Coordinates of C-alpha atoms and ligand atoms in Angstrom, one line a residue:
X1 CA 203.6 -3.7 -124.2
X2 CA 204.7 -1.9 -121.0
X3 CA 202.9 -3.0 -117.8
X4 CA 201.8 -0.1 -115.7
X5 CA 202.7 -0.2 -112.0
X6 CA 200.1 -0.1 -109.1
X7 CA 200.2 -0.4 -105.4
X8 CA 197.3 -2.7 -104.7
X9 CA 198.3 -5.9 -102.8
X10 CA 196.4 -9.1 -102.4
X11 CA 195.4 -10.3 -98.9
X12 CA 198.4 -11.3 -96.9
X13 CA 197.2 -14.9 -96.7
X14 CA 198.2 -15.3 -100.4
X15 CA 201.8 -14.3 -99.8
X16 CA 204.1 -17.3 -100.4
X17 CA 201.3 -19.5 -101.8
X18 CA 202.2 -21.1 -105.2
X19 CA 199.8 -21.8 -108.1
X20 CA 198.7 -25.5 -108.3
X21 CA 201.0 -27.4 -110.7
X22 CA 199.0 -30.1 -112.5
X23 CA 200.5 -33.0 -114.4
X24 CA 202.2 -31.8 -117.6
X25 CA 199.6 -31.8 -120.5
X26 CA 200.3 -33.9 -123.5
X27 CA 200.0 -30.9 -125.9
X28 CA 202.8 -29.0 -123.9
X29 CA 205.2 -32.0 -124.1
X30 CA 204.4 -32.4 -127.8
X31 CA 205.3 -28.7 -128.4
X32 CA 208.4 -28.8 -126.3
X33 CA 209.9 -32.1 -127.4
X34 CA 208.3 -32.6 -130.8
X35 CA 207.5 -36.2 -130.0
X36 CA 204.7 -38.0 -131.8
X37 CA 203.6 -40.6 -129.3
X38 CA 203.1 -39.4 -125.8
X39 CA 201.6 -41.3 -122.9
X40 CA 200.3 -39.3 -120.0
X41 CA 200.3 -41.2 -116.7
X42 CA 200.5 -38.1 -114.5
X43 CA 197.1 -37.0 -113.2
X44 CA 195.3 -40.2 -112.1
X45 CA 192.8 -40.1 -115.0
X46 CA 190.8 -43.0 -116.3
X47 CA 192.6 -44.6 -119.3
X48 CA 189.3 -46.3 -120.3
X49 CA 187.5 -43.0 -120.6
X50 CA 183.9 -42.8 -119.4
X51 CA 180.7 -44.8 -119.8
X52 CA 178.8 -44.7 -123.1
X53 CA 175.6 -44.3 -121.0
X54 CA 177.1 -41.0 -119.8
X55 CA 177.9 -40.0 -123.4
X56 CA 174.3 -40.3 -124.5
X57 CA 173.2 -38.2 -121.5
X58 CA 175.8 -35.5 -122.4
X59 CA 174.6 -35.4 -126.0
X60 CA 171.0 -34.8 -125.1
X61 CA 171.9 -32.1 -122.6
X62 CA 173.9 -30.3 -125.4
X63 CA 170.5 -29.2 -126.8
X64 CA 169.8 -27.2 -123.7
X65 CA 173.0 -25.2 -123.2
X66 CA 171.2 -21.9 -123.5
X67 CA 169.4 -22.7 -120.2
X68 CA 171.0 -22.5 -116.8
X69 CA 171.3 -25.9 -115.0
X70 CA 169.5 -26.6 -111.7
X71 CA 171.7 -25.1 -109.1
X72 CA 171.7 -27.9 -106.6
X73 CA 171.7 -30.8 -109.1
X74 CA 168.7 -32.4 -107.3
X75 CA 168.3 -35.4 -109.7
X76 CA 171.9 -36.5 -109.2
X77 CA 171.6 -35.8 -105.4
X78 CA 168.5 -38.0 -105.2
X79 CA 170.1 -40.8 -107.1
X80 CA 173.2 -40.7 -105.0
X81 CA 171.2 -40.6 -101.8
X82 CA 169.3 -43.7 -102.9
X83 CA 172.5 -45.6 -103.7
X84 CA 174.3 -44.5 -100.6
X85 CA 171.2 -44.9 -98.3
X86 CA 171.3 -41.4 -97.0
X87 CA 168.8 -38.6 -97.4
X88 CA 169.2 -36.1 -100.3
X89 CA 169.6 -33.3 -97.8
X90 CA 172.9 -34.9 -96.7
X91 CA 174.4 -34.5 -100.1
X92 CA 176.0 -31.6 -101.8
X93 CA 177.3 -31.7 -105.4
X94 CA 180.4 -29.7 -106.2
X95 CA 182.5 -28.5 -109.2
X96 CA 184.8 -31.4 -108.5
X97 CA 185.7 -32.4 -104.9
X98 CA 188.2 -29.5 -105.2
X99 CA 185.3 -27.1 -104.9
X100 CA 183.9 -28.9 -101.9
X101 CA 187.3 -28.6 -100.1
X102 CA 187.2 -24.9 -100.8
X103 CA 183.6 -24.5 -99.6
X104 CA 184.5 -26.3 -96.4
X105 CA 187.5 -24.2 -95.6
X106 CA 185.7 -21.0 -96.8
X107 CA 182.7 -21.8 -94.5
X108 CA 184.4 -23.1 -91.4
X109 CA 188.1 -22.1 -91.2
X110 CA 188.6 -18.9 -89.3
X111 CA 191.9 -17.0 -89.0
X112 CA 194.2 -18.8 -86.6
X113 CA 192.3 -22.1 -86.7
X114 CA 194.3 -25.2 -87.0
X115 CA 193.7 -28.0 -89.5
X116 CA 195.5 -31.3 -89.2
X117 CA 196.6 -33.2 -92.3
X118 CA 199.2 -35.7 -93.3
X119 CA 202.6 -34.8 -94.6
X120 CA 202.4 -35.8 -97.5
X121 CA 198.9 -35.8 -98.9
X122 CA 196.7 -34.0 -101.4
X123 CA 198.1 -30.4 -101.4
X124 CA 194.8 -28.6 -101.8
X125 CA 194.0 -29.1 -98.1
X126 CA 197.0 -27.1 -97.1
X127 CA 196.4 -24.3 -99.7
X128 CA 192.8 -23.8 -98.9
X129 CA 193.4 -23.7 -95.2
X130 CA 196.1 -21.1 -95.7
X131 CA 193.9 -19.0 -98.0
X132 CA 191.4 -18.6 -95.1
X133 CA 194.2 -17.6 -92.7
X134 CA 194.3 -21.0 -90.9
X135 CA 197.3 -23.0 -89.9
X136 CA 197.9 -26.4 -91.5
X137 CA 199.4 -28.8 -88.9
X138 CA 201.3 -31.5 -90.8
X139 CA 201.7 -34.9 -89.3
X140 CA 204.3 -37.0 -91.1
X141 CA 203.2 -40.3 -92.8
X142 CA 204.5 -43.5 -91.3
X143 CA 206.0 -45.4 -94.2
X144 CA 203.5 -43.7 -96.6
X145 CA 200.5 -44.3 -94.3
X146 CA 198.5 -41.8 -92.3
X147 CA 199.7 -41.7 -88.7
X148 CA 196.2 -41.6 -87.1
X149 CA 197.6 -41.7 -83.5
X150 CA 200.0 -38.8 -84.3
X151 CA 197.0 -36.9 -85.8
X152 CA 195.0 -37.4 -82.6
X153 CA 198.0 -36.3 -80.6
X154 CA 198.2 -33.1 -82.7
X155 CA 194.7 -31.9 -81.6
X156 CA 194.8 -28.7 -79.7
X157 CA 192.1 -26.1 -78.6
X158 CA 192.6 -24.4 -81.9
X159 CA 191.9 -27.5 -84.0
X160 CA 188.9 -26.9 -86.3
X161 CA 189.3 -29.5 -89.1
X162 CA 191.1 -32.8 -89.8
X163 CA 191.7 -34.2 -93.3
X164 CA 192.2 -37.9 -93.9
X165 CA 192.9 -38.9 -97.5
X166 CA 191.9 -42.5 -97.9
X167 CA 193.4 -43.9 -100.2
X168 CA 196.1 -41.3 -99.8
X169 CA 197.3 -39.3 -102.8
X170 CA 200.2 -39.6 -103.6
X171 CA 201.2 -42.8 -101.8
X172 CA 198.0 -44.8 -102.6
X173 CA 198.0 -46.3 -99.1
X174 CA 194.9 -46.9 -97.0
X175 CA 194.4 -46.9 -93.2
X176 CA 193.0 -50.1 -91.7
X177 CA 189.3 -50.5 -90.9
X178 CA 189.5 -50.8 -87.1
X179 CA 192.1 -48.1 -86.9
X180 CA 190.0 -45.6 -88.8
X181 CA 186.8 -46.5 -86.9
X182 CA 188.5 -46.0 -83.6
X183 CA 190.0 -42.7 -84.9
X184 CA 186.6 -41.4 -86.0
X185 CA 185.2 -42.3 -82.5
X186 CA 188.0 -40.4 -80.8
X187 CA 188.0 -37.2 -82.8
X188 CA 186.0 -34.7 -80.6
X189 CA 182.7 -33.8 -82.1
X190 CA 183.4 -30.1 -82.3
X191 CA 186.1 -30.8 -84.9
X192 CA 185.1 -31.3 -88.6
X193 CA 186.6 -34.6 -89.8
X194 CA 186.8 -34.6 -93.6
X195 CA 187.6 -38.0 -95.2
X196 CA 188.5 -37.6 -98.9
X197 CA 187.7 -40.8 -100.8
X198 CA 188.5 -39.6 -104.3
X199 CA 189.8 -43.1 -105.1
X200 CA 187.2 -45.1 -103.1
X201 CA 185.9 -47.1 -106.0
X202 CA 189.4 -48.5 -106.9
X203 CA 189.9 -50.1 -103.5
X204 CA 190.1 -54.0 -103.6
X205 CA 191.5 -54.6 -100.1
X206 CA 189.0 -55.9 -97.6
X207 CA 190.5 -54.0 -94.7
X208 CA 188.9 -50.7 -95.9
X209 CA 186.2 -48.9 -94.0
X210 CA 183.0 -47.8 -95.7
X211 CA 182.6 -44.4 -93.9
X212 CA 179.3 -43.2 -95.4
X213 CA 177.1 -45.1 -93.0
X214 CA 179.0 -43.6 -90.1
X215 CA 177.9 -40.1 -91.2
X216 CA 174.5 -40.9 -89.4
X217 CA 176.1 -41.6 -86.1
X218 CA 178.9 -39.0 -86.3
X219 CA 177.5 -35.5 -87.1
X220 CA 181.1 -34.1 -87.5
X221 CA 182.0 -36.6 -90.2
X222 CA 182.2 -35.5 -93.9
X223 CA 182.9 -37.8 -96.8
X224 CA 184.0 -36.5 -100.2
X225 CA 184.0 -38.5 -103.4
X226 CA 184.3 -37.6 -107.1
X227 CA 183.3 -38.5 -110.6
X228 CA 186.8 -37.5 -111.9
X229 CA 188.5 -40.8 -111.2
X230 CA 186.8 -44.2 -111.9
X231 CA 183.8 -42.5 -113.6
X232 CA 186.2 -40.8 -116.0
X233 CA 184.5 -37.4 -116.0
X234 CA 187.5 -35.3 -114.8
X235 CA 187.0 -32.6 -117.5
X236 CA 183.3 -32.1 -116.5
X237 CA 184.2 -31.2 -112.9
X238 CA 181.8 -32.9 -110.6
X239 CA 182.1 -34.5 -107.2
X240 CA 180.0 -34.9 -104.1
X241 CA 180.0 -34.7 -100.3
X242 CA 178.0 -36.6 -97.8
X243 CA 177.5 -34.9 -94.4
X244 CA 175.0 -33.6 -91.8
X245 CA 172.3 -31.5 -93.5
X246 CA 173.3 -28.5 -91.5
X247 CA 176.7 -28.4 -93.2
X248 CA 175.0 -28.8 -96.6
X249 CA 172.9 -25.7 -95.8
X250 CA 175.9 -23.6 -94.9
X251 CA 177.9 -24.7 -98.0
X252 CA 175.0 -23.9 -100.2
X253 CA 175.2 -20.3 -99.1
X254 CA 178.8 -20.1 -100.2
X255 CA 178.8 -22.0 -103.4
X256 CA 178.2 -20.3 -106.8
X257 CA 174.6 -20.5 -107.8
X258 CA 175.3 -22.7 -110.8
X259 CA 178.5 -24.5 -109.7
X260 CA 178.0 -27.6 -111.8
X261 CA 176.9 -27.6 -115.4
X262 CA 174.1 -29.5 -117.2
X263 CA 176.3 -32.0 -118.9
X264 CA 178.2 -32.8 -115.8
X265 CA 175.0 -33.4 -113.8
X266 CA 173.5 -35.6 -116.5
X267 CA 176.7 -37.5 -117.1
X268 CA 177.3 -38.2 -113.4
X269 CA 173.7 -39.4 -112.9
X270 CA 173.8 -41.6 -116.0
X271 CA 177.2 -43.1 -114.9
X272 CA 175.6 -44.4 -111.7
X273 CA 173.5 -46.7 -113.9
X274 CA 176.5 -48.3 -115.6
X275 CA 178.0 -50.6 -112.9
X276 CA 179.5 -52.9 -115.6
X277 CA 181.8 -50.1 -116.7
X278 CA 182.9 -49.3 -113.2
X279 CA 183.6 -53.0 -112.5
X280 CA 185.7 -53.2 -115.7
X281 CA 187.7 -50.1 -114.7
X282 CA 188.3 -51.5 -111.2
X283 CA 189.4 -54.9 -112.5
X284 CA 191.8 -53.5 -115.1
X285 CA 193.2 -51.0 -112.7
X286 CA 193.9 -53.7 -110.1
X287 CA 195.7 -55.8 -112.8
X288 CA 197.7 -52.7 -113.9
X289 CA 198.6 -51.7 -110.4
X290 CA 199.8 -55.3 -109.6
X291 CA 201.7 -55.5 -112.9
X292 CA 203.5 -52.2 -112.3
X293 CA 204.4 -53.0 -108.7
X294 CA 205.7 -56.5 -109.6
X295 CA 207.8 -55.3 -112.5
X296 CA 209.3 -52.5 -110.3
X297 CA 210.2 -55.1 -107.6
X298 CA 211.9 -57.3 -110.2
X299 CA 214.2 -54.3 -110.8
X300 CA 215.2 -54.3 -107.1
X301 CA 213.1 -51.2 -106.3
X302 CA 209.8 -50.9 -104.4
X303 CA 206.5 -49.1 -104.3
X304 CA 204.1 -48.0 -101.6
X305 CA 201.2 -50.5 -101.5
X306 CA 198.6 -48.7 -103.6
X307 CA 194.8 -49.0 -103.5
X308 CA 194.3 -46.1 -105.9
X309 CA 194.7 -45.8 -109.7
X310 CA 198.4 -44.8 -109.4
X311 CA 201.6 -46.2 -107.9
X312 CA 204.3 -44.3 -106.1
X313 CA 207.7 -45.8 -106.9
X314 CA 210.6 -45.4 -104.4
X315 CA 213.8 -44.6 -106.2
X316 CA 217.4 -44.4 -105.0
X317 CA 217.8 -41.1 -107.0
X318 CA 216.1 -37.9 -107.7
X319 CA 212.5 -38.1 -108.9
X320 CA 213.1 -35.1 -111.1
X321 CA 215.9 -36.8 -113.0
X322 CA 213.8 -39.9 -113.7
X323 CA 210.8 -37.7 -114.6
X324 CA 212.9 -35.8 -117.2
X325 CA 214.4 -39.0 -118.7
X326 CA 210.9 -40.6 -119.0
X327 CA 209.6 -37.4 -120.6
X328 CA 212.2 -37.6 -123.3
X329 CA 210.9 -41.1 -124.0
X330 CA 207.4 -39.7 -124.4
X331 CA 206.0 -40.8 -120.9
X332 CA 204.7 -38.2 -118.6
X333 CA 204.6 -39.1 -114.8
X334 CA 204.8 -36.9 -111.7
X335 CA 208.1 -36.3 -110.0
X336 CA 207.8 -36.8 -106.3
X337 CA 209.7 -33.6 -105.7
X338 CA 206.5 -31.6 -106.5
X339 CA 204.5 -34.0 -104.3
X340 CA 206.8 -33.8 -101.2
X341 CA 208.8 -37.0 -101.6
X342 CA 211.8 -36.1 -103.8
X343 CA 213.2 -39.6 -104.3
X344 CA 210.0 -41.0 -105.9
X345 CA 207.8 -40.8 -108.9
X346 CA 204.1 -41.3 -109.1
X347 CA 202.8 -43.1 -112.1
X348 CA 199.1 -43.4 -112.9
X349 CA 197.8 -46.8 -114.0
X350 CA 197.2 -46.7 -117.7
X351 CA 195.9 -49.3 -120.2
X352 CA 197.8 -52.6 -120.4
X353 CA 199.9 -51.2 -123.4
X354 CA 200.6 -47.9 -121.6
X355 CA 201.7 -49.7 -118.5
X356 CA 204.0 -52.0 -120.5
X357 CA 205.5 -48.9 -122.4
X358 CA 206.1 -47.2 -119.0
X359 CA 207.8 -50.3 -117.6
X360 CA 210.1 -50.6 -120.6
X361 CA 211.0 -46.9 -120.6
X362 CA 211.5 -47.0 -116.8
X363 CA 213.8 -50.0 -117.0
X364 CA 215.9 -48.2 -119.6
X365 CA 216.1 -45.1 -117.4
X366 CA 217.1 -46.8 -114.1
X367 CA 219.3 -49.5 -115.5
Ligands
LIG1 C1 192.8 -37.0 -103.1 C2 192.1 -36.1 -104.0 N1 191.1 -35.4 -103.6 C3 190.4 -34.6 -104.5 C4 190.8 -34.5 -105.8 C5 190.1 -33.5 -106.7 O1 189.3 -34.2 -107.6 P1 188.2 -33.4 -108.4 O2 188.2 -32.0 -108.0 O3 188.5 -33.7 -109.8 O4 186.9 -34.1 -108.0 C6 191.9 -35.2 -106.3 C7 192.3 -35.1 -107.7 O5 193.3 -35.6 -108.1 C8 192.6 -36.1 -105.4 O6 193.6 -36.8 -105.7

């Protein structure tokens, strides 16, 4: 069919922006390569699925799909507030933490404002800031770790927001407790400091700051977390932010009225009850992370020290080539070239069998 021409252009802020490229879906690889067994270790998903308690909650909500959900997910917000020892007014529930990032930039970034972030980090910070006409200020990582001193030095009169991803995606690194505390204390209080803790529950290292209690003493501090990772609810799209109640009020004006669905709200609330499942996921992830890093080191290569559910492997060759070769062996990882570090790949921690299959295929590819 012929496409008709028109002369309507999108806002200039969208010029040059790309569409987010997620990890390659299993179905797509199956179609393209005709392989039977495909292991996806590309999107930092939970290989153990999600809690059975959540499954029951989802099933009972299915009966009520004809009815809109509660717009602010008050039951979940109350439960989180209790667990986190904050007030429910300090919590906003989002359609994934992705939505909360967008609500924050939509509500607070004005044209020309600067937002400081690491280079490289989760790409949605940069995209959302650009959509609002803001200027992302990228501060290079120091050996895979946020350069907090460098980020402080990048503050200008135009700085409106700072993003710290801790653990950082894609390197998996964390910043030290004292260092982050001192950073939080030094960021001027007219700048919004957003700490993205999507991988918080996977951290086993002691030198990791629990930032939520600091929201009470630092009104400019915002902490984001998600049910997509350790809780295994990525497809339901649900995450949360902890912040000063004034910010929650503003973001509520901007969010869609029914931004999270019934099943997501119920599943997330139920998941909070099942601490055994979370402990199991954390333990198995830690074992998998250690196994992958150790095996990679035996091959004479190295990884960034990860506290997430993924490991970034440093190669002496193009990440694209290794990604393609692994794909032909039925293993989907992410090439570092799409993540900003071309000579790396990022592999999500899978089940024990999946991790072993990855290591075997990786060994064949690099040796
Ligand atoms: C650092 C980080 N933040 C936020 C997200 C978004 O997560 P979701 O929107 O699924 O909550 C991700 C997803 O991979 C992430 O890695």
